[in-house]
CSV table of C-alpha atoms in Angstrom, one decimal:
chain,number,residue,atom,x,y,z
T,1,MET,CA,6.5,24.1,-0.7
T,2,LYS,CA,8.0,20.8,-1.4
T,3,VAL,CA,5.8,17.8,-2.4
T,4,LEU,CA,7.1,14.3,-1.9
T,5,MET,CA,5.3,11.3,-3.5
T,6,ILE,CA,5.9,7.7,-2.4
T,7,HIS,CA,4.6,5.0,-4.8
T,8,GLY,CA,3.2,1.5,-4.1
T,9,ILE,CA,4.1,-1.9,-5.5
T,10,GLY,CA,4.6,-3.1,-9.1
T,11,GLN,CA,6.5,0.0,-10.3
T,12,GLU,CA,9.7,-1.7,-11.2
T,13,GLY,CA,8.8,-1.3,-14.9
T,14,SER,CA,8.7,2.5,-14.5
T,15,THR,CA,11.4,5.0,-13.9
T,16,GLN,CA,11.3,7.6,-11.1
T,17,LYS,CA,10.8,10.3,-13.8
T,18,GLU,CA,7.9,8.5,-15.4
T,19,LEU,CA,6.1,8.0,-12.1
T,20,LEU,CA,6.5,11.6,-11.1
T,21,GLU,CA,5.1,12.7,-14.5
T,22,LYS,CA,2.2,10.2,-14.2
T,23,TRP,CA,1.2,11.4,-10.7
T,24,THR,CA,1.6,15.1,-11.6
T,25,GLU,CA,-0.4,14.7,-14.9
T,26,SER,CA,-3.2,12.9,-13.0
T,27,LEU,CA,-3.6,15.9,-10.6
T,28,HIS,CA,-3.2,18.5,-13.4
T,29,LYS,CA,-6.0,16.9,-15.4
T,30,VAL,CA,-8.5,17.9,-12.8
T,31,SER,CA,-6.7,20.9,-11.4
T,32,PRO,CA,-4.3,22.5,-14.0
T,33,GLY,CA,-1.2,24.0,-12.5
T,34,LEU,CA,-1.9,22.6,-9.0
T,35,LEU,CA,1.8,21.7,-8.5
T,36,ALA,CA,3.3,24.3,-10.8
T,37,ASN,CA,4.9,26.3,-7.9
T,38,ALA,CA,5.8,23.2,-5.9
T,39,GLU,CA,9.1,21.3,-5.8
T,40,THR,CA,7.9,17.8,-6.6
T,41,ARG,CA,9.9,14.6,-6.1
T,42,MET,CA,9.2,10.9,-6.2
T,43,ALA,CA,10.9,8.6,-3.7
T,44,TYR,CA,11.5,5.6,-5.9
T,45,TYR,CA,12.2,2.1,-4.5
T,46,GLY,CA,10.3,-0.1,-7.1
T,47,THR,CA,13.2,-2.1,-8.6
T,48,THR,CA,14.9,-2.5,-5.2
T,49,LEU,CA,11.9,-4.1,-3.5
T,50,ALA,CA,10.9,-6.1,-6.5
T,51,ASN,CA,14.3,-7.7,-6.6
T,52,TRP,CA,14.1,-8.6,-2.9
T,53,ALA,CA,10.6,-10.0,-3.2
T,54,ASN,CA,11.4,-12.7,-5.7
T,55,GLY,CA,10.5,-16.0,-3.9
T,56,ASP,CA,11.8,-19.5,-4.2
T,57,THR,CA,8.8,-21.0,-5.9
T,58,ALA,CA,6.7,-19.3,-8.7
T,59,VAL,CA,3.1,-20.2,-7.9
T,60,GLY,CA,0.3,-19.3,-10.4
T,61,MET,CA,-2.5,-17.8,-8.3
T,62,GLY,CA,-5.7,-16.1,-9.6
T,63,THR,CA,-5.2,-14.4,-12.9
T,64,GLY,CA,-1.5,-13.7,-12.4
T,65,ALA,CA,1.7,-15.3,-11.0
T,66,THR,CA,3.2,-14.4,-7.7
T,67,ASP,CA,6.4,-15.8,-6.3
T,68,VAL,CA,5.6,-17.3,-2.9
T,69,ASN,CA,8.0,-19.1,-0.8
T,70,ILE,CA,5.8,-21.9,0.5
T,71,GLY,CA,8.6,-23.1,2.8
T,72,ASP,CA,8.6,-19.8,4.7
T,73,ALA,CA,6.0,-20.3,7.5
T,74,ASP,CA,6.1,-16.6,8.5
T,75,GLU,CA,5.4,-15.4,5.0
T,76,ILE,CA,2.6,-17.9,4.5
T,77,ALA,CA,1.0,-16.9,7.8
T,78,PHE,CA,1.2,-13.2,6.9
T,79,LEU,CA,-0.3,-13.7,3.4
T,80,THR,CA,-3.0,-16.0,4.7
T,81,SER,CA,-4.0,-13.6,7.5
T,82,ALA,CA,-4.4,-10.8,5.0
T,83,LEU,CA,-6.4,-12.8,2.5
T,84,GLN,CA,-8.6,-14.4,5.2
T,85,GLU,CA,-9.4,-10.9,6.4
T,86,ALA,CA,-10.4,-10.0,2.8
T,87,ALA,CA,-12.5,-13.2,2.6
T,88,GLU,CA,-14.3,-12.3,5.8
T,89,VAL,CA,-15.1,-8.8,4.4
T,90,GLN,CA,-16.5,-10.4,1.3
T,91,ASN,CA,-18.5,-12.9,3.4
T,92,LEU,CA,-16.8,-15.9,1.9
T,93,THR,CA,-17.5,-19.2,3.6
T,94,ASP,CA,-15.1,-22.1,4.3
T,95,ALA,CA,-17.0,-24.1,1.6
T,96,ASP,CA,-16.4,-21.3,-0.9
T,97,ILE,CA,-12.7,-21.4,-0.2
T,98,ALA,CA,-12.5,-25.2,-0.3
T,99,SER,CA,-14.3,-25.3,-3.6
T,100,ALA,CA,-11.9,-22.8,-5.1
T,101,GLU,CA,-9.0,-24.8,-3.7
T,102,GLN,CA,-10.3,-27.9,-5.5
T,103,ASP,CA,-10.7,-26.0,-8.7
T,104,ALA,CA,-7.1,-25.0,-8.6
T,105,ALA,CA,-5.8,-28.4,-7.6
T,106,GLU,CA,-4.9,-29.5,-11.2
T,107,VAL,CA,-3.5,-26.1,-12.1
T,108,VAL,CA,-1.4,-25.5,-9.1
T,109,ALA,CA,0.6,-28.4,-7.8
T,110,MET,CA,1.5,-27.9,-4.2
T,111,ASP,CA,2.5,-30.4,-1.5
T,112,SER,CA,1.9,-27.8,1.2
T,113,MET,CA,-1.6,-27.8,2.6
T,114,THR,CA,-1.2,-24.2,3.8
T,115,GLY,CA,0.0,-23.3,0.3
T,116,ARG,CA,-3.1,-25.0,-1.2
T,117,PHE,CA,-5.3,-23.1,1.2
T,118,LEU,CA,-3.7,-19.8,0.2
T,119,VAL,CA,-4.4,-20.6,-3.5
T,120,GLY,CA,-8.0,-21.3,-2.5
T,121,LEU,CA,-8.3,-18.0,-0.8
T,122,VAL,CA,-6.9,-16.1,-3.8
T,123,ARG,CA,-9.1,-18.0,-6.3
T,124,ALA,CA,-12.3,-17.5,-4.2
T,125,LEU,CA,-11.6,-13.8,-4.1
T,126,GLU,CA,-11.0,-13.8,-7.8
T,127,LYS,CA,-14.4,-15.3,-8.4
T,128,ILE,CA,-16.0,-12.4,-6.7
T,129,SER,CA,-13.9,-9.7,-8.3
T,130,PRO,CA,-11.4,-10.7,-11.0
T,131,LEU,CA,-7.9,-9.2,-10.6
T,132,LYS,CA,-8.4,-8.1,-7.0
T,133,GLY,CA,-7.4,-11.4,-5.3
T,134,SER,CA,-4.0,-11.5,-7.0
T,135,LEU,CA,-3.6,-7.7,-6.5
T,136,LEU,CA,-3.9,-8.1,-2.8
T,137,LEU,CA,-1.6,-11.1,-2.8
T,138,ARG,CA,1.1,-9.0,-4.6
T,139,VAL,CA,0.8,-6.1,-2.2
T,140,VAL,CA,0.9,-8.3,0.9
T,141,LYS,CA,3.8,-10.3,-0.5
T,142,GLN,CA,5.9,-7.2,-1.0
T,143,GLY,CA,4.7,-5.8,2.3
T,144,HIS,CA,5.9,-8.9,4.1
T,145,THR,CA,9.3,-8.7,2.3
T,146,TYR,CA,9.7,-5.1,3.3
T,147,LEU,CA,8.7,-5.6,6.9
T,148,SER,CA,10.4,-9.0,7.5
T,149,SER,CA,13.6,-9.0,5.5
T,150,PRO,CA,16.2,-6.9,7.2
T,151,GLY,CA,18.0,-6.5,3.9
T,152,ALA,CA,14.9,-5.4,2.0
T,153,GLY,CA,13.7,-3.1,4.7
T,154,THR,CA,17.1,-1.4,5.0
T,155,ALA,CA,17.5,-1.0,1.3
T,156,VAL,CA,14.1,0.6,0.8
T,157,ASP,CA,14.4,2.8,3.9
T,158,ASN,CA,17.8,4.0,2.8
T,159,LEU,CA,16.3,5.2,-0.4
T,160,VAL,CA,13.2,6.9,1.0
T,161,ARG,CA,14.5,8.3,4.4
T,162,PRO,CA,16.6,11.1,3.0
T,163,TYR,CA,13.5,12.5,1.1
T,164,LEU,CA,11.3,12.3,4.3
T,165,LYS,CA,13.9,14.2,6.4
T,166,GLU,CA,13.6,17.3,4.2
T,167,SER,CA,11.2,19.8,5.7
T,168,PRO,CA,8.7,21.3,5.5
T,169,GLN,CA,6.9,19.3,2.8
T,170,VAL,CA,3.6,17.7,1.8
T,171,VAL,CA,3.8,13.9,1.6
T,172,ILE,CA,1.5,12.0,-0.8
T,173,THR,CA,1.5,8.2,-0.6
T,174,HIS,CA,-0.2,5.2,-2.2
T,175,SER,CA,-0.6,1.5,-1.3
T,176,LEU,CA,2.6,0.0,0.2
T,177,GLY,CA,4.1,3.5,0.1
T,178,THR,CA,1.8,4.4,3.0
T,179,VAL,CA,3.4,1.6,5.0
T,180,VAL,CA,6.9,2.8,4.1
T,181,ALA,CA,6.1,6.4,5.0
T,182,PHE,CA,4.5,5.5,8.4
T,183,LYS,CA,7.3,3.2,9.4
T,184,LEU,CA,10.0,5.8,8.6
T,185,LEU,CA,8.0,8.7,10.2
T,186,ARG,CA,7.7,6.7,13.4
T,187,GLU,CA,11.5,6.0,13.3
T,188,ILE,CA,12.3,9.6,12.6
T,189,GLN,CA,10.2,10.8,15.5
T,190,LYS,CA,11.9,8.2,17.8
T,191,SER,CA,15.3,9.5,16.8
T,192,GLY,CA,14.4,13.0,17.8
T,193,THR,CA,14.8,14.5,14.4
T,194,ASP,CA,12.6,17.5,13.9
T,195,ILE,CA,10.7,17.6,10.6
T,196,GLU,CA,7.5,19.3,9.6
T,197,ILE,CA,4.7,17.8,7.4
T,198,PRO,CA,1.7,20.1,7.0
T,199,LEU,CA,-0.2,17.4,5.2
T,200,LEU,CA,0.2,13.6,4.8
T,201,ILE,CA,-2.1,11.9,2.3
T,202,THR,CA,-2.5,8.1,2.2
T,203,MET,CA,-4.5,6.4,-0.5
T,204,GLY,CA,-5.4,2.7,-0.8
T,205,SER,CA,-3.5,1.9,2.4
T,206,PRO,CA,-3.2,-1.6,3.9
T,207,LEU,CA,-2.2,-0.2,7.3
T,208,GLY,CA,-5.6,-1.2,8.7
T,209,LEU,CA,-5.1,-4.9,7.9
T,210,GLU,CA,-4.4,-7.1,10.9
T,211,ALA,CA,-1.3,-8.6,9.3
T,212,PHE,CA,0.3,-5.2,8.8
T,213,LYS,CA,-0.7,-4.0,12.3
T,214,LYS,CA,0.8,-7.0,13.9
T,215,LYS,CA,4.0,-6.9,11.8
T,216,LEU,CA,4.5,-3.2,12.4
T,217,GLY,CA,3.8,-3.5,16.1
T,218,PRO,CA,3.0,-0.7,18.6
T,219,PRO,CA,2.9,2.2,18.8
T,220,ARG,CA,0.4,3.1,16.1
T,221,PHE,CA,-0.2,6.8,16.2
T,222,LYS,CA,-0.3,10.0,14.1
T,223,PRO,CA,3.4,11.2,14.0
T,224,ALA,CA,3.9,14.5,15.8
T,225,SER,CA,5.6,15.9,12.7
T,226,VAL,CA,2.3,15.5,10.7
T,227,LYS,CA,-0.1,18.4,11.2
T,228,ARG,CA,-2.9,16.8,9.2
T,229,TRP,CA,-3.3,13.2,8.0
T,230,LEU,CA,-6.0,12.4,5.4
T,231,ASN,CA,-6.7,8.8,4.4
T,232,PHE,CA,-8.6,8.1,1.2
T,233,TYR,CA,-10.0,4.7,0.2
T,234,ASP,CA,-12.5,3.2,-2.2
T,235,PRO,CA,-14.7,0.7,-0.3
T,236,SER,CA,-14.2,-1.8,-3.1
T,237,ASP,CA,-10.4,-1.6,-3.0
T,238,PHE,CA,-9.2,-5.0,-1.9
T,239,VAL,CA,-5.9,-3.5,-0.5
T,240,SER,CA,-7.5,-1.2,2.0
T,241,LEU,CA,-10.6,-3.4,2.5
T,242,GLY,CA,-12.6,-0.3,3.0
T,243,LYS,CA,-11.1,0.2,6.5
T,244,ALA,CA,-11.1,3.6,8.1
T,245,LEU,CA,-7.6,4.0,9.6
T,246,HIS,CA,-8.7,6.1,12.6
T,247,ARG,CA,-10.7,3.1,13.8
T,248,GLU,CA,-8.4,0.3,12.7
T,249,PHE,CA,-5.0,1.9,13.1
T,250,ALA,CA,-4.7,5.2,15.0
T,251,THR,CA,-6.7,8.2,16.2
T,252,GLY,CA,-6.1,11.7,14.7
T,253,ILE,CA,-6.6,10.5,11.1
T,254,GLU,CA,-9.3,11.9,8.8
T,255,ASP,CA,-10.8,9.2,6.7
T,256,ASP,CA,-12.6,9.7,3.3
T,257,GLY,CA,-14.3,6.6,1.9
T,258,THR,CA,-16.1,8.4,-0.9
T,259,VAL,CA,-13.5,7.6,-3.5
T,260,ASP,CA,-14.9,5.9,-6.6
T,261,ASN,CA,-11.7,4.5,-8.1
T,262,PHE,CA,-12.3,4.0,-11.9
T,263,THR,CA,-9.3,1.6,-12.5
T,264,ASP,CA,-10.0,-2.0,-13.1
T,265,ASN,CA,-8.9,-3.1,-9.7
T,266,ALA,CA,-10.2,0.0,-7.8
T,267,HIS,CA,-6.7,0.5,-6.5
T,268,GLY,CA,-4.7,2.3,-9.2
T,269,ILE,CA,-3.1,5.6,-8.3
T,270,ILE,CA,-4.7,7.4,-11.3
T,271,GLY,CA,-8.1,6.5,-9.8
T,272,TYR,CA,-7.2,8.1,-6.4
T,273,LEU,CA,-5.3,11.3,-7.2
T,274,PRO,CA,-8.2,13.1,-9.1
T,275,HIS,CA,-10.6,12.7,-6.2
T,276,GLN,CA,-12.0,16.0,-5.1
T,277,GLY,CA,-10.9,15.5,-1.5
T,278,VAL,CA,-7.3,14.9,-2.5
T,279,VAL,CA,-7.2,17.9,-4.8
T,280,GLN,CA,-8.9,20.3,-2.3
T,281,ALA,CA,-6.6,19.3,0.5
T,282,LEU,CA,-3.6,20.0,-1.8
T,283,LYS,CA,-5.0,23.3,-2.9
T,284,THR,CA,-5.5,24.4,0.7
T,285,VAL,CA,-2.0,23.6,1.9
T,286,LEU,CA,-0.2,24.7,-1.3
């Protein structure tokens, strides 16, 4: 059986080989030899998307710096929507956001009121959980680039699509990789291409966020090529926001929110892969 892995954001500093080894080692630590008889591959798009995602204005937000084009109304609206949704989940008030925005006023010089508000959202989230506000911003930023820039979307899709068209195979995805996989599987189904995916695993997926649902547009469904779709999330993961995809996105998805991701931001891949649900599902199909 073939096993295809599709990574998330921030992997431009790693090679395809390094990521494949990292994912495989994470699984083999808890289940030695699990993938020994499988043909494993990593669909790598990290450098390509990172190059496209560079914005016009470097804005320091939270504990990191993310390039945000404050002159792009669509980008700002997409980012703000996702971060506002996170703020609502965390029960942040308008006063909390306004206070954080004021705290950042001397650090981040912005003429744009919407840009300042976005900074306030990130900083307010950072006060609750350091690292997570800027993590969500980076995921959403690259997600917007992938879904909105024809050049970026085409470049990434052209890298990943050939892997997805091989069949049958198990597909394991993380973070923004879940978005890339769904978008392409929907496209492949529409084209009439016949593929077989006995198991699709999504981890830390932003597919349930309103900004992503709106940008992807309908239909939102479990692709016919996918026999079983398992979605794993840590309730404290700021990227998934603890959202069960069968309720927020599409029926036919089996959700598991029992993950206790041990990484600092509760989103890292090495905190998802060792989960007993992931390992058992792979054991069953392999």
